[in-house]
């Protein structure tokens, strides 16, 4: 079965600190992509970062990095130097190269950044 | 516009009525997706269009749901004989091609009363 699991329904972090949001996945398909999206209270889904299953290096985009551990089937998102504007829902998602990019989403983690 | 545009942003309809939700993707994007977000079910894939290929309808929950994409651009999701369990936010996304990052619209919040 193809599944994404986010085990942290809610997380708190102090402003300017780093935070790790967990994501594990289950698939036997070797060709896949992993995504993280942010959904603020306004409702729009904002793309943050992408990691391909064959990528050797962990993906980074500004303050976001993806800690990809293929053998453990985990794709944790690390946000460095948290800002108040980072407070939002965060979704981990997976797509498969032979299925055209449709996404399977995890349940989401609600991140609250404290001043 | 620069982003994915969805209309209406909110829709309240009576049970049993038909509704049409519209999505205008980013210009030049060949792939278009519809998802549904509800409290009980999370984010679910509904349907995927890629160029002139037959759409992937594997996520449509019942035959009351259908979608089309005209001219490789605008898409309409139609729900016939709406039920209360259809109440959700319907999100549209587009990407340059399949398997690249998708950009989402603001969604249509559908409430069936």
PDB file of C-alpha atoms in Angstrom:
ATOM      1  CA  UNK A   1       0.000   0.000   0.000  1.00  0.00           C
ATOM      2  CA  UNK A   2       1.127   3.531  -0.701  1.00  0.00           C
ATOM      3  CA  UNK A   3       0.788   5.691   2.356  1.00  0.00           C
ATOM      4  CA  UNK A   4       2.165   8.832   3.989  1.00  0.00           C
ATOM      5  CA  UNK A   5       2.172   9.146   7.772  1.00  0.00           C
ATOM      6  CA  UNK A   6       2.637  12.286   9.822  1.00  0.00           C
ATOM      7  CA  UNK A   7       2.547  11.349  13.490  1.00  0.00           C
ATOM      8  CA  UNK A   8       2.605  14.854  14.984  1.00  0.00           C
ATOM      9  CA  UNK A   9      -0.863  16.453  14.878  1.00  0.00           C
ATOM     10  CA  UNK A  10       0.482  19.613  16.507  1.00  0.00           C
ATOM     11  CA  UNK A  11       3.868  21.129  17.273  1.00  0.00           C
ATOM     12  CA  UNK A  12       5.070  24.215  19.103  1.00  0.00           C
ATOM     13  CA  UNK A  13       8.385  25.974  18.525  1.00  0.00           C
ATOM     14  CA  UNK A  14       9.925  29.128  19.892  1.00  0.00           C
ATOM     15  CA  UNK A  15      10.611  31.889  17.406  1.00  0.00           C
ATOM     16  CA  UNK A  16      14.150  31.710  15.919  1.00  0.00           C
ATOM     17  CA  UNK A  17      14.586  28.057  16.877  1.00  0.00           C
ATOM     18  CA  UNK A  18      14.707  25.116  14.449  1.00  0.00           C
ATOM     19  CA  UNK A  19      11.936  22.551  14.221  1.00  0.00           C
ATOM     20  CA  UNK A  20      11.630  19.129  12.584  1.00  0.00           C
ATOM     21  CA  UNK A  21       8.326  17.861  11.212  1.00  0.00           C
ATOM     22  CA  UNK A  22       8.197  14.106  10.780  1.00  0.00           C
ATOM     23  CA  UNK A  23       7.042  12.224   7.697  1.00  0.00           C
ATOM     24  CA  UNK A  24       7.288   8.529   6.914  1.00  0.00           C
ATOM     25  CA  UNK A  25       6.065   6.789   3.806  1.00  0.00           C
ATOM     26  CA  UNK A  26       5.315   3.330   2.593  1.00  0.00           C
ATOM     27  CA  UNK A  27       5.775   2.153  -0.972  1.00  0.00           C
ATOM     28  CA  UNK A  28       7.451  -0.609  -2.912  1.00  0.00           C
ATOM     29  CA  UNK A  29       7.728   1.546  -6.052  1.00  0.00           C
ATOM     30  CA  UNK A  30      11.356   2.700  -6.501  1.00  0.00           C
ATOM     31  CA  UNK A  31      10.469   5.849  -8.478  1.00  0.00           C
ATOM     32  CA  UNK A  32       8.721   8.518  -6.477  1.00  0.00           C
ATOM     33  CA  UNK A  33       8.878  12.109  -5.366  1.00  0.00           C
ATOM     34  CA  UNK A  34       8.344  13.589  -1.924  1.00  0.00           C
ATOM     35  CA  UNK A  35       6.887  17.058  -1.350  1.00  0.00           C
ATOM     36  CA  UNK A  36       6.159  19.370   1.518  1.00  0.00           C
ATOM     37  CA  UNK A  37       3.381  21.933   1.351  1.00  0.00           C
ATOM     38  CA  UNK A  38       2.393  24.684   3.771  1.00  0.00           C
ATOM     39  CA  UNK A  39      -1.242  25.656   4.282  1.00  0.00           C
ATOM     40  CA  UNK A  40      -1.767  28.895   6.239  1.00  0.00           C
ATOM     41  CA  UNK A  41      -5.153  29.763   7.683  1.00  0.00           C
ATOM     42  CA  UNK A  42      -5.999  31.461   4.384  1.00  0.00           C
ATOM     43  CA  UNK A  43      -6.289  27.972   2.884  1.00  0.00           C
ATOM     44  CA  UNK A  44      -3.879  28.138  -0.041  1.00  0.00           C
ATOM     45  CA  UNK A  45      -1.422  25.255  -0.411  1.00  0.00           C
ATOM     46  CA  UNK A  46       2.105  26.585  -0.850  1.00  0.00           C
ATOM     47  CA  UNK A  47       4.849  24.365  -2.283  1.00  0.00           C
ATOM     48  CA  UNK A  48       7.969  24.327  -0.103  1.00  0.00           C
ATOM     49  CA  UNK A  49      10.396  21.626  -1.180  1.00  0.00           C
ATOM     50  CA  UNK A  50      10.803  18.514  -3.329  1.00  0.00           C
ATOM     51  CA  UNK A  51      12.989  15.394  -3.077  1.00  0.00           C
ATOM     52  CA  UNK A  52      13.216  12.748  -5.787  1.00  0.00           C
ATOM     53  CA  UNK A  53      13.781   9.143  -4.794  1.00  0.00           C
ATOM     54  CA  UNK A  54      16.984   8.981  -6.835  1.00  0.00           C
ATOM     55  CA  UNK A  55      18.405  12.259  -5.566  1.00  0.00           C
ATOM     56  CA  UNK A  56      21.660  11.708  -3.688  1.00  0.00           C
ATOM     57  CA  UNK A  57      21.667  15.020  -1.845  1.00  0.00           C
ATOM     58  CA  UNK A  58      19.073  16.257   0.615  1.00  0.00           C
ATOM     59  CA  UNK A  59      16.985  19.062  -0.868  1.00  0.00           C
ATOM     60  CA  UNK A  60      17.267  22.574   0.557  1.00  0.00           C
ATOM     61  CA  UNK A  61      15.272  25.728  -0.183  1.00  0.00           C
ATOM     62  CA  UNK A  62      16.230  28.716   1.946  1.00  0.00           C
ATOM     63  CA  UNK A  63      15.255  27.957   5.547  1.00  0.00           C
ATOM     64  CA  UNK A  64      13.700  24.627   4.545  1.00  0.00           C
ATOM     65  CA  UNK A  65      15.603  21.393   4.223  1.00  0.00           C
ATOM     66  CA  UNK A  66      14.406  17.859   3.737  1.00  0.00           C
ATOM     67  CA  UNK A  67      16.122  15.142   5.740  1.00  0.00           C
ATOM     68  CA  UNK A  68      15.716  12.199   3.343  1.00  0.00           C
ATOM     69  CA  UNK A  69      16.526   8.781   4.793  1.00  0.00           C
ATOM     70  CA  UNK A  70      15.581   6.356   2.052  1.00  0.00           C
ATOM     71  CA  UNK A  71      16.278   3.131   3.941  1.00  0.00           C
ATOM     72  CA  UNK A  72      14.083   4.288   6.811  1.00  0.00           C
ATOM     73  CA  UNK A  73      11.475   5.681   4.392  1.00  0.00           C
ATOM     74  CA  UNK A  74      11.432   9.023   6.091  1.00  0.00           C
ATOM     75  CA  UNK A  75      11.374  12.552   4.672  1.00  0.00           C
ATOM     76  CA  UNK A  76      11.390  14.968   7.579  1.00  0.00           C
ATOM     77  CA  UNK A  77      11.112  18.712   7.025  1.00  0.00           C
ATOM     78  CA  UNK A  78      13.503  20.925   8.959  1.00  0.00           C
ATOM     79  CA  UNK A  79      12.676  24.603   9.318  1.00  0.00           C
ATOM     80  CA  UNK A  80      15.556  26.676  10.614  1.00  0.00           C
ATOM     81  CA  UNK A  81      15.194  29.995  12.443  1.00  0.00           C
ATOM     82  CA  UNK A  82      11.406  29.764  12.812  1.00  0.00           C
ATOM     83  CA  UNK A  83       9.364  32.891  12.183  1.00  0.00           C
ATOM     84  CA  UNK A  84       5.862  33.812  13.360  1.00  0.00           C
ATOM     85  CA  UNK A  85       4.711  33.537   9.749  1.00  0.00           C
ATOM     86  CA  UNK A  86       5.657  29.857   9.729  1.00  0.00           C
ATOM     87  CA  UNK A  87       2.584  29.073  11.853  1.00  0.00           C
ATOM     88  CA  UNK A  88       0.448  26.902   9.571  1.00  0.00           C
ATOM     89  CA  UNK A  89      -0.506  23.346   8.645  1.00  0.00           C
ATOM     90  CA  UNK A  90       2.259  21.398   6.941  1.00  0.00           C
ATOM     91  CA  UNK A  91       1.552  18.476   4.647  1.00  0.00           C
ATOM     92  CA  UNK A  92       3.941  15.815   3.439  1.00  0.00           C
ATOM     93  CA  UNK A  93       2.978  14.271   0.098  1.00  0.00           C
ATOM     94  CA  UNK A  94       4.212  11.640  -2.334  1.00  0.00           C
ATOM     95  CA  UNK A  95       3.819  11.098  -6.060  1.00  0.00           C
ATOM     96  CA  UNK A  96       4.876   8.310  -8.386  1.00  0.00           C
ATOM     97  CA  UNK A  97       6.612   8.765 -11.706  1.00  0.00           C
ATOM     98  CA  UNK A  98       4.360   6.278 -13.448  1.00  0.00           C
ATOM     99  CA  UNK A  99       1.175   7.887 -12.134  1.00  0.00           C
ATOM    100  CA  UNK A 100       1.593  11.364 -13.516  1.00  0.00           C
ATOM    101  CA  UNK A 101       2.244  13.328 -10.384  1.00  0.00           C
ATOM    102  CA  UNK A 102      -0.999  12.944  -8.469  1.00  0.00           C
ATOM    103  CA  UNK A 103      -0.263  13.433  -4.805  1.00  0.00           C
ATOM    104  CA  UNK A 104      -0.971  11.262  -1.792  1.00  0.00           C
ATOM    105  CA  UNK A 105      -1.044  13.428   1.323  1.00  0.00           C
ATOM    106  CA  UNK A 106      -0.341  12.793   4.964  1.00  0.00           C
ATOM    107  CA  UNK A 107      -2.701  13.973   7.684  1.00  0.00           C
ATOM    108  CA  UNK A 108      -0.762  17.153   8.314  1.00  0.00           C
ATOM    109  CA  UNK A 109       1.021  18.771  11.262  1.00  0.00           C
ATOM    110  CA  UNK A 110      -0.134  22.059  12.722  1.00  0.00           C
ATOM    111  CA  UNK A 111       2.884  24.171  13.638  1.00  0.00           C
ATOM    112  CA  UNK A 112       2.577  27.070  16.064  1.00  0.00           C
ATOM    113  CA  UNK A 113       5.489  29.460  16.445  1.00  0.00           C
ATOM    114  CA  UNK A 114       5.623  31.244  19.807  1.00  0.00           C
ATOM    115  CA  UNK A 115       7.096  34.744  20.147  1.00  0.00           C
TER     116      UNK A 115
ATOM    117  CA  UNK B   1      -3.393  35.815 -13.826  1.00  0.00           C
ATOM    118  CA  UNK B   2      -0.169  34.527 -12.391  1.00  0.00           C
ATOM    119  CA  UNK B   3      -1.603  31.748 -10.258  1.00  0.00           C
ATOM    120  CA  UNK B   4      -4.290  29.083 -10.334  1.00  0.00           C
ATOM    121  CA  UNK B   5      -7.706  30.689 -10.136  1.00  0.00           C
ATOM    122  CA  UNK B   6     -10.804  28.963  -8.775  1.00  0.00           C
ATOM    123  CA  UNK B   7     -14.384  30.128  -8.737  1.00  0.00           C
ATOM    124  CA  UNK B   8     -16.552  30.537  -6.850  1.00  0.00           C
ATOM    125  CA  UNK B   9     -14.590  30.854  -3.621  1.00  0.00           C
ATOM    126  CA  UNK B  10     -17.657  29.833  -1.633  1.00  0.00           C
ATOM    127  CA  UNK B  11     -20.767  27.962  -2.678  1.00  0.00           C
ATOM    128  CA  UNK B  12     -23.797  27.054  -0.602  1.00  0.00           C
ATOM    129  CA  UNK B  13     -26.250  24.708  -2.272  1.00  0.00           C
ATOM    130  CA  UNK B  14     -29.286  22.711  -1.320  1.00  0.00           C
ATOM    131  CA  UNK B  15     -29.091  18.953  -1.103  1.00  0.00           C
ATOM    132  CA  UNK B  16     -29.988  17.394  -4.423  1.00  0.00           C
ATOM    133  CA  UNK B  17     -28.891  20.334  -6.580  1.00  0.00           C
ATOM    134  CA  UNK B  18     -26.066  20.175  -9.118  1.00  0.00           C
ATOM    135  CA  UNK B  19     -22.981  22.394  -8.765  1.00  0.00           C
ATOM    136  CA  UNK B  20     -20.141  23.367 -11.068  1.00  0.00           C
ATOM    137  CA  UNK B  21     -16.734  24.410  -9.800  1.00  0.00           C
ATOM    138  CA  UNK B  22     -14.275  26.118 -12.119  1.00  0.00           C
ATOM    139  CA  UNK B  23     -10.486  26.049 -12.286  1.00  0.00           C
ATOM    140  CA  UNK B  24      -8.262  28.235 -14.442  1.00  0.00           C
ATOM    141  CA  UNK B  25      -4.715  26.829 -14.330  1.00  0.00           C
ATOM    142  CA  UNK B  26      -1.431  28.627 -14.790  1.00  0.00           C
ATOM    143  CA  UNK B  27      -0.864  29.379 -18.462  1.00  0.00           C
ATOM    144  CA  UNK B  28       1.294  26.743 -20.119  1.00  0.00           C
ATOM    145  CA  UNK B  29       0.760  24.106 -17.459  1.00  0.00           C
ATOM    146  CA  UNK B  30      -0.195  20.830 -19.081  1.00  0.00           C
ATOM    147  CA  UNK B  31      -1.171  18.936 -15.947  1.00  0.00           C
ATOM    148  CA  UNK B  32      -4.267  19.769 -13.883  1.00  0.00           C
ATOM    149  CA  UNK B  33      -5.475  18.092 -10.694  1.00  0.00           C
ATOM    150  CA  UNK B  34      -8.549  18.245  -8.501  1.00  0.00           C
ATOM    151  CA  UNK B  35      -8.376  17.399  -4.791  1.00  0.00           C
ATOM    152  CA  UNK B  36     -10.909  17.486  -1.980  1.00  0.00           C
ATOM    153  CA  UNK B  37     -10.106  18.536   1.577  1.00  0.00           C
ATOM    154  CA  UNK B  38     -12.471  17.673   4.401  1.00  0.00           C
ATOM    155  CA  UNK B  39     -12.078  17.308   8.153  1.00  0.00           C
ATOM    156  CA  UNK B  40     -12.852  13.636   8.214  1.00  0.00           C
ATOM    157  CA  UNK B  41     -10.956  12.510   5.104  1.00  0.00           C
ATOM    158  CA  UNK B  42      -8.026  14.894   4.858  1.00  0.00           C
ATOM    159  CA  UNK B  43      -6.733  15.682   1.368  1.00  0.00           C
ATOM    160  CA  UNK B  44      -7.950  13.292  -1.333  1.00  0.00           C
ATOM    161  CA  UNK B  45      -7.046  13.086  -5.000  1.00  0.00           C
ATOM    162  CA  UNK B  46     -10.056  13.227  -7.310  1.00  0.00           C
ATOM    163  CA  UNK B  47      -8.969  13.479 -10.961  1.00  0.00           C
ATOM    164  CA  UNK B  48      -5.926  14.311 -13.099  1.00  0.00           C
ATOM    165  CA  UNK B  49      -5.659  15.703 -16.631  1.00  0.00           C
ATOM    166  CA  UNK B  50      -2.436  15.615 -18.655  1.00  0.00           C
ATOM    167  CA  UNK B  51      -2.441  17.176 -22.086  1.00  0.00           C
ATOM    168  CA  UNK B  52      -4.623  15.264 -24.512  1.00  0.00           C
ATOM    169  CA  UNK B  53      -4.383  11.983 -22.629  1.00  0.00           C
ATOM    170  CA  UNK B  54      -7.410  10.313 -21.097  1.00  0.00           C
ATOM    171  CA  UNK B  55      -7.903  11.675 -17.570  1.00  0.00           C
ATOM    172  CA  UNK B  56      -7.098   9.612 -14.490  1.00  0.00           C
ATOM    173  CA  UNK B  57     -10.486   9.459 -12.751  1.00  0.00           C
ATOM    174  CA  UNK B  58      -9.455   6.911 -10.151  1.00  0.00           C
ATOM    175  CA  UNK B  59     -10.144   9.211  -7.190  1.00  0.00           C
ATOM    176  CA  UNK B  60     -13.711  10.234  -8.032  1.00  0.00           C
ATOM    177  CA  UNK B  61     -15.854   9.002  -5.121  1.00  0.00           C
ATOM    178  CA  UNK B  62     -19.029   8.261  -7.090  1.00  0.00           C
ATOM    179  CA  UNK B  63     -20.599   8.631 -10.515  1.00  0.00           C
ATOM    180  CA  UNK B  64     -22.187  11.869  -9.311  1.00  0.00           C
ATOM    181  CA  UNK B  65     -18.772  13.455  -9.787  1.00  0.00           C
ATOM    182  CA  UNK B  66     -17.390  14.338 -13.205  1.00  0.00           C
ATOM    183  CA  UNK B  67     -14.871  16.755 -14.630  1.00  0.00           C
ATOM    184  CA  UNK B  68     -13.793  18.042 -17.975  1.00  0.00           C
ATOM    185  CA  UNK B  69     -10.995  20.173 -19.292  1.00  0.00           C
ATOM    186  CA  UNK B  70     -11.661  22.221 -22.354  1.00  0.00           C
ATOM    187  CA  UNK B  71      -8.939  23.202 -24.800  1.00  0.00           C
ATOM    188  CA  UNK B  72      -6.244  21.959 -22.459  1.00  0.00           C
ATOM    189  CA  UNK B  73      -6.883  24.869 -20.117  1.00  0.00           C
ATOM    190  CA  UNK B  74      -9.941  25.594 -17.970  1.00  0.00           C
ATOM    191  CA  UNK B  75     -11.474  22.707 -16.047  1.00  0.00           C
ATOM    192  CA  UNK B  76     -14.912  22.267 -14.537  1.00  0.00           C
ATOM    193  CA  UNK B  77     -15.743  19.824 -11.737  1.00  0.00           C
ATOM    194  CA  UNK B  78     -19.437  18.945 -11.645  1.00  0.00           C
ATOM    195  CA  UNK B  79     -21.207  17.329  -8.719  1.00  0.00           C
ATOM    196  CA  UNK B  80     -24.713  16.115  -9.450  1.00  0.00           C
ATOM    197  CA  UNK B  81     -27.433  15.615  -6.857  1.00  0.00           C
ATOM    198  CA  UNK B  82     -25.242  16.967  -4.070  1.00  0.00           C
ATOM    199  CA  UNK B  83     -25.251  15.280  -0.669  1.00  0.00           C
ATOM    200  CA  UNK B  84     -24.238  16.684   2.699  1.00  0.00           C
ATOM    201  CA  UNK B  85     -21.096  14.540   2.696  1.00  0.00           C
ATOM    202  CA  UNK B  86     -19.952  16.448  -0.394  1.00  0.00           C
ATOM    203  CA  UNK B  87     -19.360  19.484   1.807  1.00  0.00           C
ATOM    204  CA  UNK B  88     -15.626  20.182   1.637  1.00  0.00           C
ATOM    205  CA  UNK B  89     -13.015  22.458   0.134  1.00  0.00           C
ATOM    206  CA  UNK B  90     -12.281  21.550  -3.474  1.00  0.00           C
ATOM    207  CA  UNK B  91      -8.741  22.401  -4.507  1.00  0.00           C
ATOM    208  CA  UNK B  92      -7.411  22.648  -8.027  1.00  0.00           C
ATOM    209  CA  UNK B  93      -3.705  22.484  -8.877  1.00  0.00           C
ATOM    210  CA  UNK B  94      -1.630  22.667 -12.028  1.00  0.00           C
ATOM    211  CA  UNK B  95       1.946  21.814 -12.933  1.00  0.00           C
ATOM    212  CA  UNK B  96       4.177  22.270 -15.977  1.00  0.00           C
ATOM    213  CA  UNK B  97       3.962  18.571 -16.559  1.00  0.00           C
ATOM    214  CA  UNK B  98       3.287  15.529 -14.452  1.00  0.00           C
ATOM    215  CA  UNK B  99       5.732  14.812 -11.643  1.00  0.00           C
ATOM    216  CA  UNK B 100       6.797  18.402 -11.084  1.00  0.00           C
ATOM    217  CA  UNK B 101       5.684  20.627  -8.241  1.00  0.00           C
ATOM    218  CA  UNK B 102       2.027  21.523  -8.346  1.00  0.00           C
ATOM    219  CA  UNK B 103       0.674  24.999  -7.666  1.00  0.00           C
ATOM    220  CA  UNK B 104      -2.679  25.211  -5.945  1.00  0.00           C
ATOM    221  CA  UNK B 105      -5.593  27.590  -6.165  1.00  0.00           C
ATOM    222  CA  UNK B 106      -7.352  29.070  -3.144  1.00  0.00           C
ATOM    223  CA  UNK B 107     -10.053  26.438  -3.318  1.00  0.00           C
ATOM    224  CA  UNK B 108     -13.847  26.447  -3.424  1.00  0.00           C
ATOM    225  CA  UNK B 109     -15.588  25.877  -0.112  1.00  0.00           C
ATOM    226  CA  UNK B 110     -18.751  23.896  -0.855  1.00  0.00           C
ATOM    227  CA  UNK B 111     -21.480  23.658   1.756  1.00  0.00           C
ATOM    228  CA  UNK B 112     -24.477  21.436   1.106  1.00  0.00           C
ATOM    229  CA  UNK B 113     -27.464  22.249   3.306  1.00  0.00           C
TER     230      UNK B 113
END
